[in-house]
Amino acid sequence: MQKLKHKKLWLSSIVIILLVCLLFTGAGYYFFRVACVPGKKSFLSSSSKVLKKTDPLYHEKKWFKAAAKQKWHIESADEKFKLEANFIPYKNSHKTAVVLPGYMDTKEDMGEYDALFHELGYNTLTPDPRAQGHSEGHYIGYGWPEKDDVKKWISYLLETKGKQQVVVYGLSMGAATAMMTSGLKLPHQVKAFIEDCGYTSVKDEIEHEAGVLYNMPAFPRFPLVEILSGINKIKVGYFMGAASSVQQLHKNHRPMLFIHGSQDNFVPTKMVYPNYKATKGPKEIWVAPKAKHAQSFSKHPQEYKRRVAAFLAKYVR
């Protein structure tokens, strides 16, 4: 009788454990679709495409709409997808800024940044990340597979335009992509990096968003993110903890300017400090007062331009 009770208890425990595992796995797949499969995201604010004169970056966006854009194409670094970019030339300039969009943004959303670099005398090469805009792809890589695509874009730029000095600029996910790219072996023509509001690692950012968007406590957040990371390994090819800006910055010796809004709750402001500390090259940091996520430029347009121009003047002839 006692043995039968123990057997039933063990069977009940196993069933409960299996149900919990099934529940967490299902939740993991749900969050993978929310975070990593391209599409409309309810947690992202939709920005109006209508130009308004009250916009502090009205003139930059107006310039971009009228600018003549060349469409460039390459295959992704893993040769799976066709990628597209805008190339906007500046007269006979031998300087090019590679401008990297954020999460679910496209090259068309980066017009004010193209304008900023054009004003400084740079060509701009602005790719759609894989699975965003007109670039092919199944999943959002949060910068980890994209870093290799950026390296390939740089090589294509140098093959196509010849003598160039290259600057890599990224915003949000694009900023993380820029930092991750900085740890790769790159051509000597790459002179400097600028990152604006990038995260320390994909895992850190996913854990943060799970807490903020779903008010999720440490448990079940921790096991869910681990399951999500495992699914990401199967689908995208990497564990999220391995996709680290900090670790890549440890291998970077090129100059880098770090920018972050002081009121950023999407990629928390505190993330800029370990990123800044990690890089081994010359570095500068600016925490823009009262700026929310990806709003440092619109909040402080003249100061933003001044700081970017002053930084680049030190490293790009």
Coordinates of C-alpha atoms in Angstrom, one line a residue:
M1 CA 0.0 0.0 0.0
Q2 CA 2.8 2.4 1.0
K3 CA 4.7 1.5 -2.2
L4 CA 1.6 2.3 -4.3
K5 CA 1.2 5.7 -2.7
H6 CA 4.9 6.5 -3.4
K7 CA 4.5 5.4 -7.0
K8 CA 1.4 7.6 -7.4
L9 CA 3.3 10.5 -5.8
W10 CA 6.2 10.0 -8.2
L11 CA 3.9 9.8 -11.2
S12 CA 2.1 12.9 -10.1
S13 CA 5.4 14.8 -9.6
I14 CA 6.6 13.7 -13.1
V15 CA 3.3 14.8 -14.7
I16 CA 3.5 18.2 -13.0
I17 CA 7.2 18.7 -14.0
L18 CA 6.4 17.7 -17.6
L19 CA 3.4 20.1 -17.6
V20 CA 5.6 22.9 -16.2
C21 CA 8.3 22.2 -18.8
L22 CA 5.7 22.2 -21.6
L23 CA 4.2 25.5 -20.3
F24 CA 7.6 27.2 -20.2
T25 CA 8.6 25.8 -23.6
G26 CA 5.3 27.1 -25.1
A27 CA 5.9 30.5 -23.4
G28 CA 9.5 30.5 -24.7
Y29 CA 8.2 30.0 -28.3
Y30 CA 5.7 32.8 -27.8
F31 CA 8.3 35.2 -26.7
F32 CA 10.7 34.1 -29.5
R33 CA 8.0 35.1 -32.0
V34 CA 7.4 38.4 -30.2
A35 CA 11.1 39.3 -30.0
C36 CA 12.7 37.7 -33.0
V37 CA 10.2 37.2 -35.8
P38 CA 9.8 40.4 -37.9
G39 CA 6.4 42.1 -38.0
K40 CA 4.4 44.8 -36.3
K41 CA 5.3 45.1 -32.6
S42 CA 2.7 46.5 -30.2
F43 CA 5.4 47.6 -27.8
L44 CA 7.0 49.9 -30.4
S45 CA 5.7 53.4 -30.9
S46 CA 4.8 54.0 -34.5
S47 CA 6.4 57.2 -35.8
S48 CA 4.5 59.3 -38.3
K49 CA 5.9 59.5 -41.8
V50 CA 4.4 63.0 -42.3
L51 CA 7.0 65.7 -42.1
K52 CA 6.1 68.5 -39.6
K53 CA 7.9 71.8 -39.4
T54 CA 7.7 71.6 -35.6
D55 CA 10.0 68.5 -35.8
P56 CA 13.4 69.6 -34.5
L57 CA 15.0 67.5 -37.3
Y58 CA 12.6 68.7 -40.0
H59 CA 15.3 70.1 -42.3
E60 CA 17.4 66.9 -42.1
K61 CA 14.4 64.7 -42.9
K62 CA 13.3 66.9 -45.7
W63 CA 16.8 66.8 -47.2
F64 CA 16.8 63.0 -47.0
K65 CA 13.4 62.7 -48.9
A66 CA 14.9 64.7 -51.7
A67 CA 18.3 63.1 -51.8
A68 CA 19.3 60.9 -54.7
K69 CA 19.8 57.4 -53.4
Q70 CA 21.6 54.5 -55.1
K71 CA 20.4 51.0 -54.3
W72 CA 23.2 48.7 -53.4
H73 CA 22.8 44.9 -52.9
I74 CA 25.0 42.1 -51.5
E75 CA 24.5 38.6 -50.2
S76 CA 24.5 38.2 -46.4
A77 CA 27.8 37.0 -44.8
D78 CA 26.3 33.5 -44.6
E79 CA 25.2 33.7 -48.2
K80 CA 21.5 33.0 -47.3
F81 CA 19.9 36.3 -48.0
K82 CA 19.9 39.3 -50.4
L83 CA 20.5 42.6 -48.5
E84 CA 19.7 46.1 -49.7
A85 CA 21.2 49.5 -48.8
N86 CA 21.0 53.1 -49.7
F87 CA 24.2 54.8 -50.8
I88 CA 24.1 58.6 -50.9
P89 CA 27.3 60.1 -52.4
Y90 CA 28.7 63.5 -51.3
K91 CA 30.5 65.1 -54.3
N92 CA 33.9 63.4 -54.5
S93 CA 34.2 62.5 -50.8
H94 CA 36.7 59.9 -49.7
K95 CA 34.8 59.5 -46.4
T96 CA 31.8 57.2 -45.8
A97 CA 29.6 56.7 -42.8
V98 CA 28.0 53.3 -42.5
V99 CA 24.7 54.0 -40.7
L100 CA 23.0 51.1 -38.9
P101 CA 19.2 51.2 -38.1
G102 CA 17.6 50.0 -35.0
Y103 CA 15.2 47.2 -34.1
M104 CA 12.5 46.9 -36.9
D105 CA 13.7 50.2 -38.4
T106 CA 14.8 50.5 -42.0
K107 CA 17.2 52.6 -44.0
E108 CA 14.4 55.0 -44.7
D109 CA 14.0 55.7 -41.0
M110 CA 17.6 56.9 -40.7
G111 CA 17.3 60.0 -42.9
E112 CA 18.2 62.5 -40.3
Y113 CA 21.5 60.6 -39.5
D114 CA 22.3 60.4 -43.2
A115 CA 21.8 64.1 -43.4
L116 CA 24.0 64.7 -40.3
F117 CA 26.9 62.8 -41.9
H118 CA 26.3 64.4 -45.3
E119 CA 26.6 67.8 -43.7
L120 CA 30.0 66.8 -42.4
G121 CA 31.1 65.8 -45.9
Y122 CA 30.5 62.0 -45.8
N123 CA 29.0 59.6 -48.2
T124 CA 26.5 57.4 -46.4
L125 CA 25.9 53.7 -46.8
T126 CA 22.7 52.7 -44.9
P127 CA 21.8 49.0 -45.0
D128 CA 18.5 47.4 -44.2
P129 CA 19.4 44.8 -41.6
R130 CA 18.5 41.2 -42.4
A131 CA 14.7 40.6 -42.1
Q132 CA 14.0 44.4 -42.0
G133 CA 13.0 46.7 -44.8
H134 CA 13.9 45.3 -48.2
S135 CA 16.5 42.9 -46.9
E136 CA 15.7 39.2 -46.9
G137 CA 15.8 37.1 -43.7
H138 CA 13.6 35.1 -41.4
Y139 CA 14.6 36.4 -37.9
I140 CA 15.9 39.6 -36.2
G141 CA 19.5 38.9 -35.1
Y142 CA 19.9 41.8 -32.6
G143 CA 23.3 42.6 -34.1
W144 CA 25.0 39.3 -33.8
P145 CA 24.7 37.8 -37.3
E146 CA 24.4 41.4 -38.6
K147 CA 27.9 42.3 -37.5
D148 CA 29.3 40.0 -40.2
D149 CA 27.0 41.5 -42.7
V150 CA 28.3 45.0 -41.8
K151 CA 31.9 43.7 -42.3
K152 CA 30.8 42.5 -45.8
W153 CA 29.2 45.8 -46.6
I154 CA 32.4 47.6 -45.7
S155 CA 34.4 45.3 -48.0
Y156 CA 31.9 45.9 -50.8
L157 CA 32.1 49.7 -50.2
L158 CA 35.9 49.6 -50.5
E159 CA 35.8 47.4 -53.6
T160 CA 33.3 49.7 -55.2
K161 CA 34.5 53.2 -54.2
G162 CA 38.2 52.5 -53.7
K163 CA 40.0 54.8 -51.3
Q164 CA 37.7 55.6 -48.4
Q165 CA 37.9 56.4 -44.7
V166 CA 35.1 54.6 -43.0
V167 CA 33.1 55.4 -39.9
V168 CA 30.5 53.0 -38.4
Y169 CA 27.5 54.6 -36.7
G170 CA 24.6 52.7 -35.1
L171 CA 21.4 53.6 -33.3
S172 CA 19.8 51.2 -30.7
M173 CA 20.1 47.7 -32.1
G174 CA 22.3 49.3 -34.8
A175 CA 24.5 50.6 -32.0
A176 CA 24.8 47.1 -30.5
T177 CA 25.6 45.9 -34.0
A178 CA 28.3 48.6 -34.4
M179 CA 29.9 47.6 -31.0
M180 CA 29.8 43.9 -31.9
T181 CA 31.3 44.7 -35.3
S182 CA 34.1 46.6 -33.6
G183 CA 35.5 43.4 -32.2
L184 CA 36.0 41.8 -35.6
K185 CA 39.1 42.0 -37.8
L186 CA 38.3 44.9 -40.0
P187 CA 40.1 46.8 -42.8
H188 CA 42.5 49.5 -41.7
Q189 CA 40.2 52.0 -43.5
V190 CA 37.7 51.8 -40.7
K191 CA 38.7 54.7 -38.5
A192 CA 36.1 55.1 -35.8
F193 CA 32.7 54.0 -34.3
I194 CA 29.8 55.9 -32.9
E195 CA 27.1 54.1 -30.9
D196 CA 23.9 55.7 -29.7
C197 CA 21.9 53.8 -27.0
G198 CA 23.1 50.2 -27.6
Y199 CA 22.7 47.4 -25.1
T200 CA 25.4 45.4 -23.3
S201 CA 24.2 42.0 -24.6
V202 CA 21.2 40.5 -26.3
K203 CA 20.4 38.5 -23.2
D204 CA 20.6 41.6 -20.9
E205 CA 18.2 43.5 -23.2
I206 CA 15.7 40.6 -23.5
E207 CA 15.7 40.2 -19.7
H208 CA 15.2 43.9 -19.2
E209 CA 12.3 44.1 -21.7
A210 CA 10.6 41.0 -20.1
G211 CA 10.6 42.8 -16.8
V212 CA 9.5 46.2 -18.2
L213 CA 6.9 45.1 -20.8
Y214 CA 5.4 42.2 -18.8
N215 CA 6.2 43.1 -15.2
M216 CA 7.8 39.7 -14.9
P217 CA 9.7 39.0 -11.7
A218 CA 13.1 37.2 -11.7
F219 CA 11.2 33.9 -11.7
P220 CA 9.8 33.0 -14.2
R221 CA 11.8 35.5 -16.2
F222 CA 15.1 33.7 -15.8
P223 CA 14.0 30.3 -17.1
L224 CA 11.9 31.8 -19.9
V225 CA 14.9 33.8 -21.2
E226 CA 17.1 30.7 -21.0
I227 CA 14.5 28.7 -23.0
L228 CA 14.1 31.6 -25.5
S229 CA 17.9 31.7 -25.8
G230 CA 17.9 27.9 -26.6
I231 CA 15.2 28.4 -29.3
N232 CA 17.3 31.3 -30.7
K233 CA 20.3 29.0 -30.9
I234 CA 18.3 26.5 -32.9
K235 CA 16.6 29.0 -35.2
V236 CA 19.1 31.9 -35.5
G237 CA 22.4 30.1 -34.6
Y238 CA 23.5 31.6 -31.3
F239 CA 22.8 31.7 -27.6
M240 CA 21.8 35.2 -26.5
G241 CA 24.3 35.4 -23.8
A242 CA 27.1 35.0 -26.3
A243 CA 25.9 38.0 -28.3
S244 CA 27.7 40.5 -26.1
S245 CA 28.7 44.1 -27.0
V246 CA 30.9 44.1 -23.9
Q247 CA 32.9 41.1 -25.0
Q248 CA 33.4 42.4 -28.5
L249 CA 34.4 45.8 -27.2
H250 CA 37.2 44.1 -25.2
K251 CA 38.7 43.4 -28.7
N252 CA 38.3 46.9 -30.1
H253 CA 41.2 49.3 -30.2
R254 CA 39.6 51.9 -32.5
P255 CA 38.1 55.2 -31.3
M256 CA 34.5 55.1 -30.1
L257 CA 32.0 57.7 -29.1
F258 CA 29.3 56.5 -26.7
I259 CA 25.9 58.4 -26.6
H260 CA 22.9 57.5 -24.4
G261 CA 19.8 59.4 -23.3
S262 CA 19.7 60.0 -19.5
Q263 CA 16.0 59.0 -19.4
D264 CA 16.2 55.8 -21.6
N265 CA 14.0 53.1 -20.2
F266 CA 14.0 50.9 -23.3
V267 CA 17.7 50.3 -23.3
P268 CA 18.5 51.5 -19.8
T269 CA 21.0 54.3 -19.5
K270 CA 23.1 52.2 -17.0
M271 CA 24.1 49.9 -19.9
V272 CA 26.3 52.6 -21.5
Y273 CA 28.8 52.5 -18.6
P274 CA 30.0 48.8 -18.9
N275 CA 30.1 49.3 -22.7
Y276 CA 32.3 52.4 -22.3
K277 CA 34.5 50.7 -19.8
A278 CA 35.0 47.7 -22.0
T279 CA 36.5 49.2 -25.1
K280 CA 40.3 49.4 -25.4
G281 CA 40.6 52.3 -27.8
P282 CA 40.3 56.1 -27.4
K283 CA 36.8 56.8 -26.2
E284 CA 34.4 59.5 -25.3
I285 CA 30.9 59.4 -23.6
W286 CA 28.0 61.8 -23.6
V287 CA 24.8 61.1 -21.6
A288 CA 22.3 63.4 -23.2
P289 CA 20.2 65.2 -20.5
K290 CA 16.4 64.4 -20.4
A291 CA 16.6 62.3 -23.6
K292 CA 14.6 59.1 -23.9
H293 CA 15.5 56.1 -26.1
A294 CA 17.0 57.1 -29.5
Q295 CA 16.0 60.8 -28.9
S296 CA 19.3 62.3 -28.1
F297 CA 19.6 63.8 -31.6
S298 CA 16.1 65.3 -31.6
K299 CA 16.4 66.5 -28.0
H300 CA 19.7 68.2 -28.6
P301 CA 20.3 68.6 -32.3
Q302 CA 23.0 71.2 -32.3
E303 CA 24.9 69.6 -29.4
Y304 CA 24.6 66.2 -31.0
K305 CA 26.1 67.5 -34.3
R306 CA 28.9 69.4 -32.4
R307 CA 29.9 66.3 -30.5
V308 CA 29.9 64.0 -33.5
A309 CA 31.8 66.5 -35.6
A310 CA 34.4 67.2 -32.9
F311 CA 35.0 63.5 -32.3
L312 CA 35.4 62.5 -35.9
A313 CA 37.7 65.5 -36.6
K314 CA 40.3 63.8 -34.4
Y315 CA 40.4 60.5 -36.3
V316 CA 39.2 61.2 -39.9
R317 CA 41.2 63.5 -42.2

